[in-house]
Structures are given as structure tokens and as C-alpha cells.
Amino acid sequence: MVYYVVAISRHRRNTMSISSFASLDSKLERLVANHPMVSVQEGFCDRIRHGDIRLQYKARHGCTAIFSVTMVDGSPMRVLTIDPSAFASALKSDAWWTLVIFHESVHECQYRKGERDPQTFDPTYRPRDRTEWAHFAEEKWYAEREAYQKECWLAQRMGAQHELGGLCELAGTHRFDRQLARLLAANETNPIVRRTFSRLATSTQA
């Protein structure tokens, strides 16, 4: 039985069969059912099952998974996008995906509880001036910082710190923020955002 909503881009329909997507559904269901966090097993999973969060398998440049919010007919739509090729690949372990799913669930919680500006999660949002860019970058920084801190906390509980490339080994030290700033900047082209990440990394404590 197909458990999750599947949205497939046109070019993906030509490269992956429906049975392949059913296999991805099965893998995601297994990961969620065995997830160490009850908030993922129940709340996050239930919101996907009931359609409050739309799941789509689609490649997005530079992302294996991302939680986002877009406006559809004037209403916000929450979306969890997973790269189907990466998810089907054996290159990433179940432990890695368990951590990634938790990371994105943290972002969904931030949005749902109003802890960060909604634009933080809108991939179509473009600030109008330097002030708005700087504010957007700050919101992005604190959203990602919390998500990575919690992801590292879970990684330590699982004994899977190595899955995040050494970042979690720095948790609780001033070097964590500096390494995180470099990690985030690697996927960011806007110089204002990059400078804001760097500034905040030296002014906050891990």
C-alpha cells in the first residue's frame, strides 16, 4: 500500500517507475516507524499521513532532503522534499537518513510554532534590500543552528557522530559555530548571507 503522498516531476517519471517510488515509501515508513524520536514517529509522521505536510520525491540542487513552505492559492503548503536517487542509493546509511529526517522535523516544528519567520522556509522568497537580506540570514542561521545542534544530540545518543562529517565532534565548543558557518556558506552565493553567517558564528556560543 502506498502510505505517503508522492509528487513526481515530469522528467522523473521517465527515469523511475511507480514501483520504485513504492519502494521509497516502504523505506521511509520503516525509518519513521523505528525512529528513536517519538516526535518523528508520531507527530511528524501523522502530519505527513494526513496531508498536512506534503511529501514529494524530487531532486533539488544541493539538497538530499529539505522542509519548505510555499504559497499555493494564497495558503501556505508545507512540503518535505526528498531526492529519490539519493534516498534509493546505498551510499548513505539508515542512521544518516534517521538524522536527516529529524533535522527536517525540527524545521517543521520551528515553522509550526512560529519560532522563525515563515520566509525562512520559503524557497521562492527574495529579500528586497540589504537589511532584509541580513535579517533573512539571521533567521536562517538560528534555524539551522538549532536543527544541527539537535541533530548532533541525537547522533551522540545513537553513537553516529561520524555520520555528519565531524561537525558533531565539535558540539558544545566555540568551534561548532565556526564549522557550521563554513558548512552553510558552502551552499550560499549571496555575500550578505555569507558575511552574516560568519559574524554570528563568532558572536554566539555553541
PDB file of C-alpha atoms in Angstrom:
ATOM      1  CA  MET A   1       0.000   0.000   0.000  1.00  0.00           C
ATOM      2  CA  VAL A   2       1.330   3.471  -0.852  1.00  0.00           C
ATOM      3  CA  TYR A   3       1.467   5.173   2.529  1.00  0.00           C
ATOM      4  CA  TYR A   4       2.737   8.614   1.614  1.00  0.00           C
ATOM      5  CA  VAL A   5       1.773  11.242  -0.942  1.00  0.00           C
ATOM      6  CA  VAL A   6       4.112  11.077  -3.921  1.00  0.00           C
ATOM      7  CA  ALA A   7       4.640  14.079  -6.199  1.00  0.00           C
ATOM      8  CA  ILE A   8       6.847  13.313  -9.188  1.00  0.00           C
ATOM      9  CA  SER A   9       8.306  15.871 -11.548  1.00  0.00           C
ATOM     10  CA  ARG A  10       7.804  15.169 -15.268  1.00  0.00           C
ATOM     11  CA  HIS A  11      11.411  14.233 -16.005  1.00  0.00           C
ATOM     12  CA  ARG A  12      11.486  11.867 -13.039  1.00  0.00           C
ATOM     13  CA  ARG A  13       8.503   9.955 -14.398  1.00  0.00           C
ATOM     14  CA  ASN A  14      10.704   8.924 -17.300  1.00  0.00           C
ATOM     15  CA  THR A  15      13.529   7.608 -15.138  1.00  0.00           C
ATOM     16  CA  MET A  16      11.863   5.939 -12.147  1.00  0.00           C
ATOM     17  CA  SER A  17       8.940   3.538 -12.127  1.00  0.00           C
ATOM     18  CA  ILE A  18       5.960   3.772  -9.797  1.00  0.00           C
ATOM     19  CA  SER A  19       7.209   0.571  -8.133  1.00  0.00           C
ATOM     20  CA  SER A  20      10.482   2.386  -7.390  1.00  0.00           C
ATOM     21  CA  PHE A  21       8.584   5.111  -5.556  1.00  0.00           C
ATOM     22  CA  ALA A  22       6.605   2.473  -3.678  1.00  0.00           C
ATOM     23  CA  SER A  23       9.951   1.076  -2.538  1.00  0.00           C
ATOM     24  CA  LEU A  24      10.971   4.525  -1.288  1.00  0.00           C
ATOM     25  CA  ASP A  25       7.678   4.795   0.605  1.00  0.00           C
ATOM     26  CA  SER A  26       8.442   1.468   2.267  1.00  0.00           C
ATOM     27  CA  LYS A  27      11.929   2.610   3.259  1.00  0.00           C
ATOM     28  CA  LEU A  28      10.659   5.899   4.679  1.00  0.00           C
ATOM     29  CA  GLU A  29       7.897   4.147   6.606  1.00  0.00           C
ATOM     30  CA  ARG A  30      10.449   1.762   8.117  1.00  0.00           C
ATOM     31  CA  LEU A  31      12.788   4.598   9.107  1.00  0.00           C
ATOM     32  CA  VAL A  32       9.958   6.567  10.694  1.00  0.00           C
ATOM     33  CA  ALA A  33       8.489   3.551  12.482  1.00  0.00           C
ATOM     34  CA  ASN A  34      11.902   2.759  14.022  1.00  0.00           C
ATOM     35  CA  HIS A  35      12.905   6.368  14.656  1.00  0.00           C
ATOM     36  CA  PRO A  36      14.301   6.971  18.160  1.00  0.00           C
ATOM     37  CA  MET A  37      12.347  10.234  18.483  1.00  0.00           C
ATOM     38  CA  VAL A  38       8.651   9.928  19.350  1.00  0.00           C
ATOM     39  CA  SER A  39       8.090  13.383  17.845  1.00  0.00           C
ATOM     40  CA  VAL A  40       9.044  11.901  14.459  1.00  0.00           C
ATOM     41  CA  GLN A  41       7.304   8.540  14.914  1.00  0.00           C
ATOM     42  CA  GLU A  42       4.016  10.182  15.787  1.00  0.00           C
ATOM     43  CA  GLY A  43       3.583  13.926  15.247  1.00  0.00           C
ATOM     44  CA  PHE A  44       5.736  14.463  12.140  1.00  0.00           C
ATOM     45  CA  CYS A  45       4.661  11.170  10.595  1.00  0.00           C
ATOM     46  CA  ASP A  46       0.975  11.834  11.297  1.00  0.00           C
ATOM     47  CA  ARG A  47       1.137  15.252   9.669  1.00  0.00           C
ATOM     48  CA  ILE A  48       2.562  13.645   6.521  1.00  0.00           C
ATOM     49  CA  ARG A  49      -0.016  10.854   6.578  1.00  0.00           C
ATOM     50  CA  HIS A  50      -2.905  13.292   6.952  1.00  0.00           C
ATOM     51  CA  GLY A  51      -1.627  15.581   4.208  1.00  0.00           C
ATOM     52  CA  ASP A  52      -0.724  18.492   6.483  1.00  0.00           C
ATOM     53  CA  ILE A  53       2.804  18.049   5.151  1.00  0.00           C
ATOM     54  CA  ARG A  54       3.108  17.071   1.513  1.00  0.00           C
ATOM     55  CA  LEU A  55       5.858  14.582   0.697  1.00  0.00           C
ATOM     56  CA  GLN A  56       7.483  14.834  -2.690  1.00  0.00           C
ATOM     57  CA  TYR A  57      10.291  12.824  -4.227  1.00  0.00           C
ATOM     58  CA  LYS A  58      12.186  15.278  -6.378  1.00  0.00           C
ATOM     59  CA  ALA A  59      15.802  16.253  -6.928  1.00  0.00           C
ATOM     60  CA  ARG A  60      16.758  19.691  -5.609  1.00  0.00           C
ATOM     61  CA  HIS A  61      20.193  21.125  -6.280  1.00  0.00           C
ATOM     62  CA  GLY A  62      22.496  20.703  -3.293  1.00  0.00           C
ATOM     63  CA  CYS A  63      19.861  19.045  -1.078  1.00  0.00           C
ATOM     64  CA  THR A  64      19.101  15.431  -0.294  1.00  0.00           C
ATOM     65  CA  ALA A  65      16.133  16.480   1.854  1.00  0.00           C
ATOM     66  CA  ILE A  66      14.547  19.814   2.717  1.00  0.00           C
ATOM     67  CA  PHE A  67      11.498  21.107   4.556  1.00  0.00           C
ATOM     68  CA  SER A  68       9.943  24.124   2.866  1.00  0.00           C
ATOM     69  CA  VAL A  69       6.787  26.211   2.832  1.00  0.00           C
ATOM     70  CA  THR A  70       5.313  27.665  -0.342  1.00  0.00           C
ATOM     71  CA  MET A  71       2.152  29.639  -1.010  1.00  0.00           C
ATOM     72  CA  VAL A  72      -0.487  27.844  -3.107  1.00  0.00           C
ATOM     73  CA  ASP A  73      -3.650  29.792  -3.949  1.00  0.00           C
ATOM     74  CA  GLY A  74      -2.897  32.166  -1.097  1.00  0.00           C
ATOM     75  CA  SER A  75      -2.410  29.456   1.519  1.00  0.00           C
ATOM     76  CA  PRO A  76       0.870  28.051   2.902  1.00  0.00           C
ATOM     77  CA  MET A  77       1.720  24.483   1.964  1.00  0.00           C
ATOM     78  CA  ARG A  78       4.286  22.558   3.989  1.00  0.00           C
ATOM     79  CA  VAL A  79       6.462  20.235   1.910  1.00  0.00           C
ATOM     80  CA  LEU A  80       9.115  17.651   2.719  1.00  0.00           C
ATOM     81  CA  THR A  81      11.178  17.062  -0.415  1.00  0.00           C
ATOM     82  CA  ILE A  82      13.475  14.045  -0.657  1.00  0.00           C
ATOM     83  CA  ASP A  83      15.867  13.378  -3.529  1.00  0.00           C
ATOM     84  CA  PRO A  84      14.705   9.944  -4.768  1.00  0.00           C
ATOM     85  CA  SER A  85      18.066   8.920  -6.233  1.00  0.00           C
ATOM     86  CA  ALA A  86      19.919   9.758  -3.022  1.00  0.00           C
ATOM     87  CA  PHE A  87      17.270   8.038  -0.918  1.00  0.00           C
ATOM     88  CA  ALA A  88      17.427   4.882  -3.024  1.00  0.00           C
ATOM     89  CA  SER A  89      21.233   4.838  -3.012  1.00  0.00           C
ATOM     90  CA  ALA A  90      23.221   2.670  -0.617  1.00  0.00           C
ATOM     91  CA  LEU A  91      25.837   5.418  -0.199  1.00  0.00           C
ATOM     92  CA  LYS A  92      24.020   6.886   2.812  1.00  0.00           C
ATOM     93  CA  SER A  93      23.208   4.680   5.792  1.00  0.00           C
ATOM     94  CA  ASP A  94      19.880   4.336   7.562  1.00  0.00           C
ATOM     95  CA  ALA A  95      21.459   6.109  10.537  1.00  0.00           C
ATOM     96  CA  TRP A  96      22.315   9.104   8.323  1.00  0.00           C
ATOM     97  CA  TRP A  97      18.758   9.297   6.983  1.00  0.00           C
ATOM     98  CA  THR A  98      17.378   8.945  10.513  1.00  0.00           C
ATOM     99  CA  LEU A  99      19.348  12.063  11.460  1.00  0.00           C
ATOM    100  CA  VAL A 100      18.326  13.954   8.320  1.00  0.00           C
ATOM    101  CA  ILE A 101      14.637  13.228   8.879  1.00  0.00           C
ATOM    102  CA  PHE A 102      14.955  14.500  12.448  1.00  0.00           C
ATOM    103  CA  HIS A 103      16.744  17.643  11.245  1.00  0.00           C
ATOM    104  CA  GLU A 104      13.904  18.460   8.837  1.00  0.00           C
ATOM    105  CA  SER A 105      11.299  17.713  11.509  1.00  0.00           C
ATOM    106  CA  VAL A 106      12.971  20.367  13.680  1.00  0.00           C
ATOM    107  CA  HIS A 107      12.486  22.902  10.885  1.00  0.00           C
ATOM    108  CA  GLU A 108       8.831  21.896  10.557  1.00  0.00           C
ATOM    109  CA  CYS A 109       8.409  22.435  14.299  1.00  0.00           C
ATOM    110  CA  GLN A 110      10.088  25.856  14.081  1.00  0.00           C
ATOM    111  CA  TYR A 111       7.642  26.881  11.381  1.00  0.00           C
ATOM    112  CA  ARG A 112       4.569  25.367  13.036  1.00  0.00           C
ATOM    113  CA  LYS A 113       5.287  27.038  16.377  1.00  0.00           C
ATOM    114  CA  GLY A 114       6.191  30.385  14.799  1.00  0.00           C
ATOM    115  CA  GLU A 115       9.723  30.299  16.195  1.00  0.00           C
ATOM    116  CA  ARG A 116      11.228  31.600  12.948  1.00  0.00           C
ATOM    117  CA  ASP A 117       9.928  33.893  10.206  1.00  0.00           C
ATOM    118  CA  PRO A 118       7.889  31.943   7.620  1.00  0.00           C
ATOM    119  CA  GLN A 119      10.108  33.339   4.823  1.00  0.00           C
ATOM    120  CA  THR A 120      12.982  31.334   6.299  1.00  0.00           C
ATOM    121  CA  PHE A 121      11.444  28.203   4.798  1.00  0.00           C
ATOM    122  CA  ASP A 122      10.137  29.692   1.538  1.00  0.00           C
ATOM    123  CA  PRO A 123      12.489  28.780  -1.343  1.00  0.00           C
ATOM    124  CA  THR A 124      10.913  31.469  -3.553  1.00  0.00           C
ATOM    125  CA  TYR A 125      11.431  34.342  -1.104  1.00  0.00           C
ATOM    126  CA  ARG A 126      13.866  37.047  -2.206  1.00  0.00           C
ATOM    127  CA  PRO A 127      14.614  39.927   0.180  1.00  0.00           C
ATOM    128  CA  ARG A 128      14.330  43.402  -1.346  1.00  0.00           C
ATOM    129  CA  ASP A 129      17.368  45.129   0.168  1.00  0.00           C
ATOM    130  CA  ARG A 130      20.479  44.633   2.294  1.00  0.00           C
ATOM    131  CA  THR A 131      18.559  44.994   5.573  1.00  0.00           C
ATOM    132  CA  GLU A 132      16.075  42.299   4.602  1.00  0.00           C
ATOM    133  CA  TRP A 133      18.881  40.038   3.363  1.00  0.00           C
ATOM    134  CA  ALA A 134      20.684  40.409   6.698  1.00  0.00           C
ATOM    135  CA  HIS A 135      17.502  39.637   8.648  1.00  0.00           C
ATOM    136  CA  PHE A 136      16.793  36.624   6.436  1.00  0.00           C
ATOM    137  CA  ALA A 137      20.336  35.366   7.032  1.00  0.00           C
ATOM    138  CA  GLU A 138      19.977  35.726  10.804  1.00  0.00           C
ATOM    139  CA  GLU A 139      16.716  33.772  10.787  1.00  0.00           C
ATOM    140  CA  LYS A 140      18.339  31.115   8.608  1.00  0.00           C
ATOM    141  CA  TRP A 141      21.355  30.906  10.879  1.00  0.00           C
ATOM    142  CA  TYR A 142      19.369  30.377  14.072  1.00  0.00           C
ATOM    143  CA  ALA A 143      17.029  27.904  12.384  1.00  0.00           C
ATOM    144  CA  GLU A 144      19.925  25.804  11.071  1.00  0.00           C
ATOM    145  CA  ARG A 145      21.949  26.153  14.251  1.00  0.00           C
ATOM    146  CA  GLU A 146      19.129  24.717  16.355  1.00  0.00           C
ATOM    147  CA  ALA A 147      18.455  21.933  13.854  1.00  0.00           C
ATOM    148  CA  TYR A 148      22.123  20.901  13.676  1.00  0.00           C
ATOM    149  CA  GLN A 149      22.559  21.099  17.456  1.00  0.00           C
ATOM    150  CA  LYS A 150      19.581  18.781  17.959  1.00  0.00           C
ATOM    151  CA  GLU A 151      20.731  16.529  15.130  1.00  0.00           C
ATOM    152  CA  CYS A 152      24.133  16.208  16.792  1.00  0.00           C
ATOM    153  CA  TRP A 153      22.500  15.498  20.146  1.00  0.00           C
ATOM    154  CA  LEU A 154      20.609  12.620  18.546  1.00  0.00           C
ATOM    155  CA  ALA A 155      23.730  11.453  16.696  1.00  0.00           C
ATOM    156  CA  GLN A 156      25.564  11.218  20.024  1.00  0.00           C
ATOM    157  CA  ARG A 157      22.714   9.210  21.525  1.00  0.00           C
ATOM    158  CA  MET A 158      22.870   6.857  18.530  1.00  0.00           C
ATOM    159  CA  GLY A 159      26.659   6.649  18.507  1.00  0.00           C
ATOM    160  CA  ALA A 160      26.551   8.034  14.972  1.00  0.00           C
ATOM    161  CA  GLN A 161      28.517  11.283  15.273  1.00  0.00           C
ATOM    162  CA  HIS A 162      30.683  10.230  12.334  1.00  0.00           C
ATOM    163  CA  GLU A 163      27.678  10.405  10.001  1.00  0.00           C
ATOM    164  CA  LEU A 164      27.835  14.224   9.975  1.00  0.00           C
ATOM    165  CA  GLY A 165      31.429  14.608   8.873  1.00  0.00           C
ATOM    166  CA  GLY A 166      32.969  15.676  12.167  1.00  0.00           C
ATOM    167  CA  LEU A 167      30.598  18.551  12.983  1.00  0.00           C
ATOM    168  CA  CYS A 168      29.138  16.739  15.991  1.00  0.00           C
ATOM    169  CA  GLU A 169      32.574  16.176  17.457  1.00  0.00           C
ATOM    170  CA  LEU A 170      32.675  19.956  17.967  1.00  0.00           C
ATOM    171  CA  ALA A 171      29.300  20.198  19.718  1.00  0.00           C
ATOM    172  CA  GLY A 172      29.497  22.277  22.884  1.00  0.00           C
ATOM    173  CA  THR A 173      32.591  24.187  21.758  1.00  0.00           C
ATOM    174  CA  HIS A 174      33.075  27.565  20.060  1.00  0.00           C
ATOM    175  CA  ARG A 175      34.396  25.706  17.012  1.00  0.00           C
ATOM    176  CA  PHE A 176      30.953  24.241  16.341  1.00  0.00           C
ATOM    177  CA  ASP A 177      29.549  27.591  15.191  1.00  0.00           C
ATOM    178  CA  ARG A 178      32.551  28.348  13.017  1.00  0.00           C
ATOM    179  CA  GLN A 179      32.386  24.970  11.311  1.00  0.00           C
ATOM    180  CA  LEU A 180      28.628  25.343  10.866  1.00  0.00           C
ATOM    181  CA  ALA A 181      29.097  28.754   9.252  1.00  0.00           C
ATOM    182  CA  ARG A 182      31.509  27.220   6.735  1.00  0.00           C
ATOM    183  CA  LEU A 183      29.099  24.368   6.057  1.00  0.00           C
ATOM    184  CA  LEU A 184      26.150  26.703   5.427  1.00  0.00           C
ATOM    185  CA  ALA A 185      28.192  29.181   3.394  1.00  0.00           C
ATOM    186  CA  ALA A 186      29.295  26.413   1.018  1.00  0.00           C
ATOM    187  CA  ASN A 187      25.737  26.303  -0.379  1.00  0.00           C
ATOM    188  CA  GLU A 188      25.131  30.054  -0.283  1.00  0.00           C
ATOM    189  CA  THR A 189      26.059  32.533  -3.025  1.00  0.00           C
ATOM    190  CA  ASN A 190      24.756  35.793  -1.544  1.00  0.00           C
ATOM    191  CA  PRO A 191      27.674  37.696   0.064  1.00  0.00           C
ATOM    192  CA  ILE A 192      25.456  39.372   2.672  1.00  0.00           C
ATOM    193  CA  VAL A 193      24.209  35.996   3.859  1.00  0.00           C
ATOM    194  CA  ARG A 194      27.712  34.565   3.950  1.00  0.00           C
ATOM    195  CA  ARG A 195      29.046  37.515   5.954  1.00  0.00           C
ATOM    196  CA  THR A 196      26.124  37.308   8.364  1.00  0.00           C
ATOM    197  CA  PHE A 197      26.798  33.620   8.984  1.00  0.00           C
ATOM    198  CA  SER A 198      30.442  34.404   9.675  1.00  0.00           C
ATOM    199  CA  ARG A 199      29.581  37.275  12.035  1.00  0.00           C
ATOM    200  CA  LEU A 200      27.051  35.248  14.002  1.00  0.00           C
ATOM    201  CA  ALA A 201      29.435  32.305  14.266  1.00  0.00           C
ATOM    202  CA  THR A 202      31.867  34.472  16.212  1.00  0.00           C
ATOM    203  CA  SER A 203      29.229  36.114  18.435  1.00  0.00           C
ATOM    204  CA  THR A 204      27.190  33.084  19.576  1.00  0.00           C
ATOM    205  CA  GLN A 205      28.154  30.287  21.873  1.00  0.00           C
ATOM    206  CA  ALA A 206      27.648  26.637  20.856  1.00  0.00           C
TER     207      ALA A 206
END
